[in-house]
Structure formats: structure tokens, C-alpha cells
Amino acid sequence: MVESVIERITRGHFWDFHGGIHPPEQKTLTSTKPIKQLSLPKQLIIPLQQHIGREGDLLVSIGEHVLKGQALTLSSNPMVVPIHAPTSGKISAIKPSVIAHPSGLSQLCIFLDVDGEDTWRKKTVCPDLDQLSTHQIIEKIADAGISGMGGAGFPTHIKVNSKPDINFLIINGAECEPYITADDLLMMEQSDAIVDGIKILDKLLTPAFILIAIEDNKPKAIQALQQATEGIEKIKVCVVPTKYPTGGEKQLIQILTGQEVKSGRLPIHAGIVMQNVATCFAINEAVRHDTPLIRRVVTVTGQALSKPQNVWALLGTPVEFLLEQCGVQEIDNEKQPVIMGGPMMGFSVASELVPVVKTSNCILVPSKKEMPSAFEKESKEVECIRCGQCSDVCPSQLLPQELQWSAKAKDYQQLDKLNLSDCIDCGACAYVCPSQIPLVHYYRVAKAEIRQQQQLDIKAEKAKVRFEARKLRLEKEKVARQEKQKKAAAARKAAMNKSTPEATGAKSAVAAALARVKAKKAASQAGTTENRSDATENIKGKAKENAAEPVDDQKSQVAAAIARAKAKKKLKQEAINKVSSSNEVSVELEKLAPVAASIQSPADNKKEKIAAAIAKAKARKLKGATNPPVTNELPVAPAVVTTEELTDKVETERKVPEKVVKVDDKKAKVAAAIAKAKSKALAKKATQAASQPVHEPESIQNKVAVSKSVDNPIDVETSVLLPENEIQPEPAISKKEKIAAAIAKAKAKKKLKEGNNIDSKVTNNDKGNG
Ligand code: SF4
Ligand code: SF4
């Protein structure tokens, strides 16, 4: 088959592709003029990403001075292509700026203030290709930042590193789009350099044949390359018919070899690699002259320019500067449209600051007469009439009208079925559409949206993989941790069971700890019993416990109250036994008054003060009433008991930890209420004592009994726990006292009665005896 292809090419016979158009060429505007060397612009705007792939890592910073050819970014990935300083100067900014893209989007750019010196970095020229290995050549191509200059921008070092056997290396010099003559001029002027670049590719790819394809509308370029390749059997200059879009990769392969690269397949699958003539020139510059890709030929053309021509433009040169150099004409009251690329595949630039990049081959500045559609502000699009002309001209054999409907409906599944990815954006369909539908515009928007969705899907998939990996790692760590703990526990158990001194010591330690716990428990129980037997110690102990225990421990407080009650009961009993003189009543009553006053004095309550005053008065009265006639028979026991009890209570309350007292105002108020109740009860007792017959010894016991309920610590402590407004000690006490008093009165009356009876009996006896 290969032989038959070469035979056909030698005879000048080629295949044809489907569709295609023949628009006005408009190439003569620039094809007759040599490539111009421009002066240096004042500032270059260099986008970090100028190819298909990712941008490199920045190697420079703001304020840094760089030399011509110095790398500005680093390639850390095969899909990363570095960029270089096109001339010497100072980096003034690194920030986003509008770039050459149909959407007018912004990208990170390096702003280089040109110093005018154009000072090169150190270069290592290598004229002898045999000194370099294949690997070194590929490395030089990668380091030079070369990517496809025909429009695709695919990293060249990947393309030239193809492993399979290559049948054909096709050099694309077709340059089929109207107006553009950059490759034509390059072939005319740099044919030897291009052929040197082709030889480098030959060394890397070792193809069976090398085919240089040039449209027949470029006779000078054809002649130049034929001369440059004379005597090289492997290289064939193929003069193909002019037809748009012959320069399309799949279309040119079909023309030259008759092979159709199917949808979803790449030329490399058919043993074919294609490179643009400008890329061949750049490869030679990089490998032999150590010159990175920092400039390219750009066709600056259109009837709106006074000097349309091809120029050597430094990458990063703003479109504005190129237009100035080529004499752009002013337009009154209208914005001059500027198209980057040709009239078929180009797009309007959003700003004249848009810079030239590695894939920029043309700047078209048309006049209104030349391209009226470029000046129209509103689209003249009308409904599709299903004429089918678009399908007839489509080189990819697609259905442009159906693609357009699906693109408008954002039906991405249907677009996939219609093979939108095979569309090369040639614009042939839109060119022939009678309804003036901007078909390519719709395809580009749909492609961008699909690409964005695919990127999101890839990100989501990567995130899912990361999540699953993390989950798996955590589970593994958990299992490992549990295993480790199990092993450690088993080791400890084994160590305990051993009869070594350490194991015995460990066992003893555990046994000792258990014994300590038991002893502590027993001591605590014993201590409780002891405390119950010793009331005084218990009060102190409980007070201390209360200080240590939480304030709100109600149980502890109740227990302490019980202990205090028992202690007081004991003391009372002792006191009763001790008291035998009526004089002591007076003394104790004297003591009672200030104590009662001191209990109540802290309280602000007026009632309490009044009650205290009454108590004092009654005490004084009692003292006055009891002093002269009553001697040994006064009911002194209640007074004595109450005084001591109160004193003790005051002391006990003083001993109550400050912490407890300060807990809240409520308790303080309750304490005051208790004091008030006590004073009242005391006063009442005093009154009752005064009103009782002085010779009634039983009343003493009764009073003591009554006083129990008044001074009962349990009652007091319980009432402490009640709210202030619920404390009503007086009625309860009065009742009991009344009952006691009634009982005492009844007893006294009975005694008196008995006494009278005896007296009367004695009298009667005396009378009878007398
Ligand atoms: S732009 Fe796409 S659909 Fe239209 S003719 Fe070209 S390849 Fe076909
Ligand atoms: S050429 Fe235009 S009008 Fe005709 S079928 Fe295609 S899209 Fe419709």
C-alpha cells in the first residue's frame, strides 16, 4: 500500500476529502512582501499557558531582570510547556490579563518591561546533530517550549516521542485559510532551516516517507522547498489542489494517503505524524541554535491597514503594537474590528492588548467594504431552512444543522452522538449557510461547556478516589490499633501468670490495693457508728465534712443536723441535772437576752428586731417576777436548756463553713427566720414560765418537752431547706405549748385540790380532835 501511495504522489495524483469550499483567497495582500523585523515594543504581555495542557511553575518574580531566552516557567509535567523571555527587561507585574481566546477570558500573564538591550542569555550552539542522542534532542525541544504552531498547540516533545513505526511524517505547509501567508513566506525565506528541522524529526521518528504538503497557490514556497530537499529521496514535496480546509489534519492525511482517520482515532493510530512547517523551523532553532520559541511569523493583513505584511512578532507583543506598525487606519465613530486568525476560523479580540501567542498566525483588520458582517452589531441570523448546504460542505461529514439545534438545546448527549468532537471549527458550514446562522459559534460554546463538565467530572472522580482511599486507610489503622491493644493485653496477662518476682510483685500490688479499699470502707463505717455515739465530736466532724462536701449535698446536711440534735439532747439532759438553784434562772435569763439579740441583730428584718426586743423585755420581766419570792422551786430547767442550746447553736452556726453560709441569700434569710422563731419561742416560754405556779415542779418537765419541738434541730434543719415564706414555726409551737400548759395547769389544779382536801381534812381532824 505504501508503494502505491508514493507512486500516486510521484505521478501527482491525490485523493480528495468530502466537502470543502473555495472562498476568495485574499493572500496577495501580504504574499509578495518579505517578513518584516519589527522594533521592540515597550512592554510584552506573556501568558503562562499558550498550548494545550497546563501552565508551568513560575521561576521569576516581580522586579526581576531577565535576559532574552531565559525560562520564565518550569515544566514539571509532560503536558506543561515552559515559556521564555522574548527579550531582556524587567518584570513589572504578574497578573491576569485578557488573552487570545474566543471567550475573551483572562489568564495569568507576565508583564515584561523591555529594556531595549535585547541581551541574550548564554547559548550553546550545536550544529552537528550526530553529537546529540534522541533523548537529548527531545529534551531540547521540550526545554525550548515548542508546541504545535499550526493552531492546535499540542506539546511537540510528546508528538515527536511516538513509539510505533511511522509510515508517513507529513509536514503541513498547505496554509489553506484565506488571507494568511505566514507559512508561505516562512517556506520561501527559511526553506533550509525548515528542512533541517525536518531532518531532526526524521532522526527522532524514522518514518518510511516524509511528505511536505503545499497548496498549489504557493509556487515560490514549492520551489524553495523542492530546492532545499533536492537529492533527499525520503522527502517528497506534494503540491496539492487549493481547497478549504485542506490544511485540516485528517483532511490532509486523506488527500495524501487516501486513509480516513475514523472518529475518536488519532493519526498516530494509522502510523502517521503531522507537523507544521513553522514547528519544523522552531525545532531546528531549538536543537541547533539553542533558541527557545520566543517569536513567530504573523500575517498582519486586511484592507484597513496601510502596510499589511508578515512580521516577526515576539510572543507577548500586544495586537495594538502590531496594528501601529502596519498602519491601521482610523475609523470615524466606529470601533475597528480586529480578528485573530483567519476569516474562517478566527475570532474577534476583546481588547487590542491581547498578546501574540505561539498559535497566533494572523491578525486580520478588515475594512467595512471588505467584510461588512464584521461591523454588524446585531446578528442577521434567521431560521434554518434545512437546505442541507452545510452538510454538503462539511469536511468531517457531520450534520451541522442538527448539531446547531442540539447545541442550542444544550443536549450534550445528542451532540456526542452527532460526533461534535470531530468538528474542526473550519467554518465552511457557516460560510455557505443562507440563513446566516453563526454555526461555528454555537459549536464552540457547546464544546467549552462539555470540556468544563468533563473537568468537573474528572475532579469529582479524583475526589471520590481520595475519599475511598482515606476510608480504607482509617479502617486499616483501626484494625491495626485493635490488634496492637489485644497483643498488649495478652502480653500483660501472660506476664501476670508467670511465677517470676515481677509477676508476684504485680499480683501483690493488686492485692494490696484491694485490701486498702476494703480497709477504707470498714473504717468509714466504723467512723459513722462512733460519731453517732459521740455527739459533740460529731458536730465538729460534721461541720468539717460539710466544709469539704459540696454545698448542695442535702443528705449530708440532714445527717449533720441529726447528729447535732442528738448532741444537744445529751447536753440538755446534763444541764437539767446540774441546775438546782432558782438564782441560776436569773443568770441564765440575763444571758439569754443578749444571745437572742445577737442572733437576730444581723437580720434586717424589722419584725425580728421587734421580736428580739419583746423577748428581752419579757426576760427582764421574768427576772423581776421570779427574784423575791421564788427560791429553789422556780422552773429553771427550760431557761437553762434554751440558753445553752442557743449558745451552742450560735457557735455551731459560726463553725459552719463560710462556703455553706455564703451559698445563697435564701439560706441566710432562713437562718434569720429560725433565729426569729427561736426568740419568739423563748419569749413565749419565759412568759409561760412566769405565768406558771412557782411551786409546780412538773411544769419544768412539761416545758422541756415543749421546748424540744421548738429547739429540735431536725425541725430546724428541715425548715432550713424550706423557702422563707413557708416557715411558720410559731403556730405549731404555740399549739404544743398550749397543750403542755393546759396539762400543767390541770395537774397543778389537781394538786391544789388534793392539797385543799388534805388541809380541810387536817382542819376537820384538828377540829374533831379539838
Ligand atoms: S465547522 Fe464543523 S460542522 Fe461546520 S463544516 Fe466545519 S467541520 Fe463541519
Ligand atoms: S446551511 Fe444553514 S439553513 Fe441550510 S441546513 Fe444548514 S443550517 Fe440550515
mmCIF file of C-alpha atoms and ligand atoms in Angstrom, residues 382-393 399-402 404-405 428-437 439 443, ligand 2:
data_model
loop_
_atom_site.group_PDB
_atom_site.id
_atom_site.type_symbol
_atom_site.label_atom_id
_atom_site.label_comp_id
_atom_site.label_asym_id
_atom_site.label_seq_id
_atom_site.Cartn_x
_atom_site.Cartn_y
_atom_site.Cartn_z
ATOM 1 C CA VAL A 382 -32.824 33.623 10.663
ATOM 2 C CA GLU A 383 -34.443 30.205 10.931
ATOM 3 C CA CYS A 384 -32.777 27.209 9.324
ATOM 4 C CA ILE A 385 -34.455 26.309 6.055
ATOM 5 C CA ARG A 386 -32.994 22.792 6.041
ATOM 6 C CA CYS A 387 -31.328 23.398 2.743
ATOM 7 C CA GLY A 388 -28.549 20.931 3.606
ATOM 8 C CA GLN A 389 -25.758 23.050 2.132
ATOM 9 C CA CYS A 390 -23.865 22.929 5.427
ATOM 10 C CA SER A 391 -23.809 19.128 5.341
ATOM 11 C CA ASP A 392 -22.597 19.187 1.765
ATOM 12 C CA VAL A 393 -19.507 21.256 2.569
ATOM 13 C CA LEU A 399 -24.762 17.242 10.150
ATOM 14 C CA PRO A 400 -24.166 20.903 11.034
ATOM 15 C CA GLN A 401 -27.848 21.869 11.200
ATOM 16 C CA GLU A 402 -28.610 19.109 13.716
ATOM 17 C CA GLN A 404 -26.752 23.514 15.885
ATOM 18 C CA TRP A 405 -30.158 22.510 17.261
ATOM 19 C CA ALA A 428 -17.272 26.014 5.972
ATOM 20 C CA CYS A 429 -20.868 25.312 7.042
ATOM 21 C CA ALA A 430 -21.425 28.845 8.308
ATOM 22 C CA TYR A 431 -19.779 30.206 5.184
ATOM 23 C CA VAL A 432 -22.419 28.598 2.953
ATOM 24 C CA CYS A 433 -25.447 28.941 5.238
ATOM 25 C CA PRO A 434 -28.101 31.103 3.536
ATOM 26 C CA SER A 435 -29.757 31.760 6.901
ATOM 27 C CA GLN A 436 -26.555 33.408 8.156
ATOM 28 C CA ILE A 437 -26.508 31.199 11.221
ATOM 29 C CA LEU A 439 -22.935 27.727 13.330
ATOM 30 C CA TYR A 443 -20.301 24.600 18.381
HETATM 31 S S1 SF4 B 2 -26.945 25.688 5.616
HETATM 32 FE FE1 SF4 B 2 -27.970 26.847 7.194
HETATM 33 S S2 SF4 B 2 -30.091 26.869 6.547
HETATM 34 FE FE2 SF4 B 2 -29.108 25.343 5.363
HETATM 35 S S3 SF4 B 2 -29.476 23.466 6.545
HETATM 36 FE FE3 SF4 B 2 -27.504 24.249 7.194
HETATM 37 S S4 SF4 B 2 -28.008 25.480 8.928
HETATM 38 FE FE4 SF4 B 2 -29.900 25.178 7.873
#
